[in-house]
Coordinates of C-alpha atoms in Angstrom, one line a residue:
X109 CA 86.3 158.3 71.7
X110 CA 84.9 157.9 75.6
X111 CA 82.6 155.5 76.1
X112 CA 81.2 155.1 79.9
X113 CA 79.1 152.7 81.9
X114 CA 77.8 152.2 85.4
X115 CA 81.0 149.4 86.2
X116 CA 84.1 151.1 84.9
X117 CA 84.8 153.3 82.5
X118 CA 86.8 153.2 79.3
X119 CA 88.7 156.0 77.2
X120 CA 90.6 154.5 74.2
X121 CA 91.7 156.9 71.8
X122 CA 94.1 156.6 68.3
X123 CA 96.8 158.7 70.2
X124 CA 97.1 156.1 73.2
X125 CA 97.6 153.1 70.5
X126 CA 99.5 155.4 68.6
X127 CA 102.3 156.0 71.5
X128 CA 103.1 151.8 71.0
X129 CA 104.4 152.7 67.7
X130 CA 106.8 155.4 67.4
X131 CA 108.2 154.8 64.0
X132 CA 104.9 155.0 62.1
X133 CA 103.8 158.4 61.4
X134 CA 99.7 157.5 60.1
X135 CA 97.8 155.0 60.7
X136 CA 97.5 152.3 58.1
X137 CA 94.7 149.9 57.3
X138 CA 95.7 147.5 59.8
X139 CA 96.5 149.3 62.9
X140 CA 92.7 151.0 62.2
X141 CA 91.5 147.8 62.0
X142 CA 93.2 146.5 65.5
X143 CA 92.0 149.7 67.0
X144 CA 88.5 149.5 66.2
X145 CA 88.8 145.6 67.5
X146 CA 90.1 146.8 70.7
X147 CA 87.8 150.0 70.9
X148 CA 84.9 147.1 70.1
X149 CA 86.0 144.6 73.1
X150 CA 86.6 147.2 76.0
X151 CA 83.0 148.7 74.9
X152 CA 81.5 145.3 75.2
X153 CA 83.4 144.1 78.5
X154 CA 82.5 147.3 80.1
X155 CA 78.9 147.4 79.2
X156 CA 78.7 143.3 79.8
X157 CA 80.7 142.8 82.7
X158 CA 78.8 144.3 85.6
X159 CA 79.7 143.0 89.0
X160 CA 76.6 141.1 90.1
X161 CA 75.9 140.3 94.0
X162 CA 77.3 137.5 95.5
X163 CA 74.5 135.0 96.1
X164 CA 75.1 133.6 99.9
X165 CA 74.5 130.3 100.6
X166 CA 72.0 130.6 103.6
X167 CA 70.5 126.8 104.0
X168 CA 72.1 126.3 107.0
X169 CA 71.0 129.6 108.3
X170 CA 67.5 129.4 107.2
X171 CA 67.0 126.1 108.7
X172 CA 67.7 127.6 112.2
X173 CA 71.4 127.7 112.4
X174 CA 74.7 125.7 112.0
X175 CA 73.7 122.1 112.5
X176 CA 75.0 120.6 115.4
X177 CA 77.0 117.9 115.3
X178 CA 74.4 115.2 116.0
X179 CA 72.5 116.6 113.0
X180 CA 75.7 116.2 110.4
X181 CA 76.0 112.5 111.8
X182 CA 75.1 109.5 109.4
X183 CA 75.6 106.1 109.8
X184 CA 78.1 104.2 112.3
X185 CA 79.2 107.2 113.6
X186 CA 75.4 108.5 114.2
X187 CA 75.0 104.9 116.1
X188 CA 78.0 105.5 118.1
X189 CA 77.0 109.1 119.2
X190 CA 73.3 107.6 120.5
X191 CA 75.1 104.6 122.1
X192 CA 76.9 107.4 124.3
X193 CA 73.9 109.4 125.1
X194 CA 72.4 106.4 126.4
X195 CA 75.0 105.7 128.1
X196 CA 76.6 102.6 126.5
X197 CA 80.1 102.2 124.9
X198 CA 79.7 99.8 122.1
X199 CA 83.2 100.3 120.6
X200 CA 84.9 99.9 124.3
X201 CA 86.2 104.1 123.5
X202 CA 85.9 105.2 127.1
X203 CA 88.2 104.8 130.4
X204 CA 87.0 101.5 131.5
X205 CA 85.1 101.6 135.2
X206 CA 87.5 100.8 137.8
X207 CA 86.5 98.2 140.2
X208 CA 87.9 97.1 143.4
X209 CA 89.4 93.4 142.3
X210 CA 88.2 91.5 145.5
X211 CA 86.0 88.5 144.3
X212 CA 82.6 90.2 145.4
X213 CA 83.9 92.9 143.2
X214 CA 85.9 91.5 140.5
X215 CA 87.1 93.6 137.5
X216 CA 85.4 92.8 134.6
X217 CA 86.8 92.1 131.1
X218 CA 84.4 92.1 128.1
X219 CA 84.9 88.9 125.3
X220 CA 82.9 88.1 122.1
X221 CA 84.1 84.3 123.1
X222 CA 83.6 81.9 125.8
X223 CA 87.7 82.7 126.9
X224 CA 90.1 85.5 126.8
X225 CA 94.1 85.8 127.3
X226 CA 94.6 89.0 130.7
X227 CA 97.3 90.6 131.3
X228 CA 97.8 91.9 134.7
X229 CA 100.4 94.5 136.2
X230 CA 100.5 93.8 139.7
X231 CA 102.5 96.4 140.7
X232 CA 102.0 100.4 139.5
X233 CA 105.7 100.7 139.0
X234 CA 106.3 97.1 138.1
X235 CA 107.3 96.1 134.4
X236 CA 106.4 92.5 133.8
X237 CA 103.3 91.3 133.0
X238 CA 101.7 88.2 134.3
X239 CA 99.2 86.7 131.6
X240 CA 97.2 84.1 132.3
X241 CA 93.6 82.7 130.4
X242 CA 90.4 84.2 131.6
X243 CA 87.1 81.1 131.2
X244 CA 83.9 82.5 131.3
X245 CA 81.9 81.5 134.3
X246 CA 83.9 82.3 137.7
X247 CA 85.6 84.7 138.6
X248 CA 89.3 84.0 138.5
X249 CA 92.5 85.3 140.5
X250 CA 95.7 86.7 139.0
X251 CA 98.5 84.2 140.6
X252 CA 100.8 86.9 141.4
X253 CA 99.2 89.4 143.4
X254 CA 94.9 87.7 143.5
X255 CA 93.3 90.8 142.1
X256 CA 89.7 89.0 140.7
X257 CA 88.6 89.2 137.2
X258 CA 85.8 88.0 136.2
X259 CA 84.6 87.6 131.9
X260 CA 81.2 89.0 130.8
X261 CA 79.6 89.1 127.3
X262 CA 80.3 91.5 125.1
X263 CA 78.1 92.1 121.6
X264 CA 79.8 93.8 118.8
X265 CA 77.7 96.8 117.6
X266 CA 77.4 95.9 114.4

């Protein structure tokens, strides 16, 4: 028996079950039975199981394009991301500005408090630090080597 259809098609015959049993010369009641269930399922998955299109997913396409990252963004990191376009830094992320360290142009070193502990390497090469507290108000001078700093007001972003 042939049976065709428009996915595959599918040729199962007594003589190729027949072949998987060499000692038996007829078929008895229950090898006709298994190949009429067999004959019955390759029928049915070849007239069932067409290959259907692929549906693509096309929302992001349809809406103009791949959204950008300021489009995926949501919550603290979509506050960060306007913060930097305005040209803030609210979470300090940046290279801070450098500034000269005389006291008309002192460096200056954000603080949620009224006081802060600096640390100042004097020297590029030099490998000890010289810490010292920072009082809002004045500017103060490192003792070692009198670079300025002065402390400003910092808000947390959140």
């Amino acid at each position: 028996m042939v049976m065709t259809s428009n996915a595959r098609d599918v040729i199962v015959t007594k003589s190729h079950l027949r072949r998987h049993q060499p000692d038996s010369s007829s078929f008895g009641e229950e090898e006709d039975m298994a190949a009429r269930l067999l004959l019955r399922t390759a029928v049915r998955a070849a007239t069932t199981c067409r290959p259907s299109p692929v549906v693509a997913l096309s929302r992001g396409m349809a809406a103009g394009g791949i959204p950008t990252d300021e489009e995926q963004a949501t919550g603290l990191e979509k506050k960060i991301m306007h913060a930097l376009k305005t040209g803030s830094d609210p979470y300090s992320m940046l290279k801070p500005k450098e500034y000269a360290g005389s006291k008309s142009d002192p460096h200056l070193v954000p603080s949620i408090t009224n006081k802060r502990i600096v640390g100042c390497v004097c020297e590029e090469d030099n490998t000890a630090v010289v810490w010292f507290w920072l009082h809002e108000g004045e500017t103060h001078r490192c003792p070692s080597c009198g670079s300025h700093y002065k402390l400003v007001p910092h808000e947390l972003p959140h």
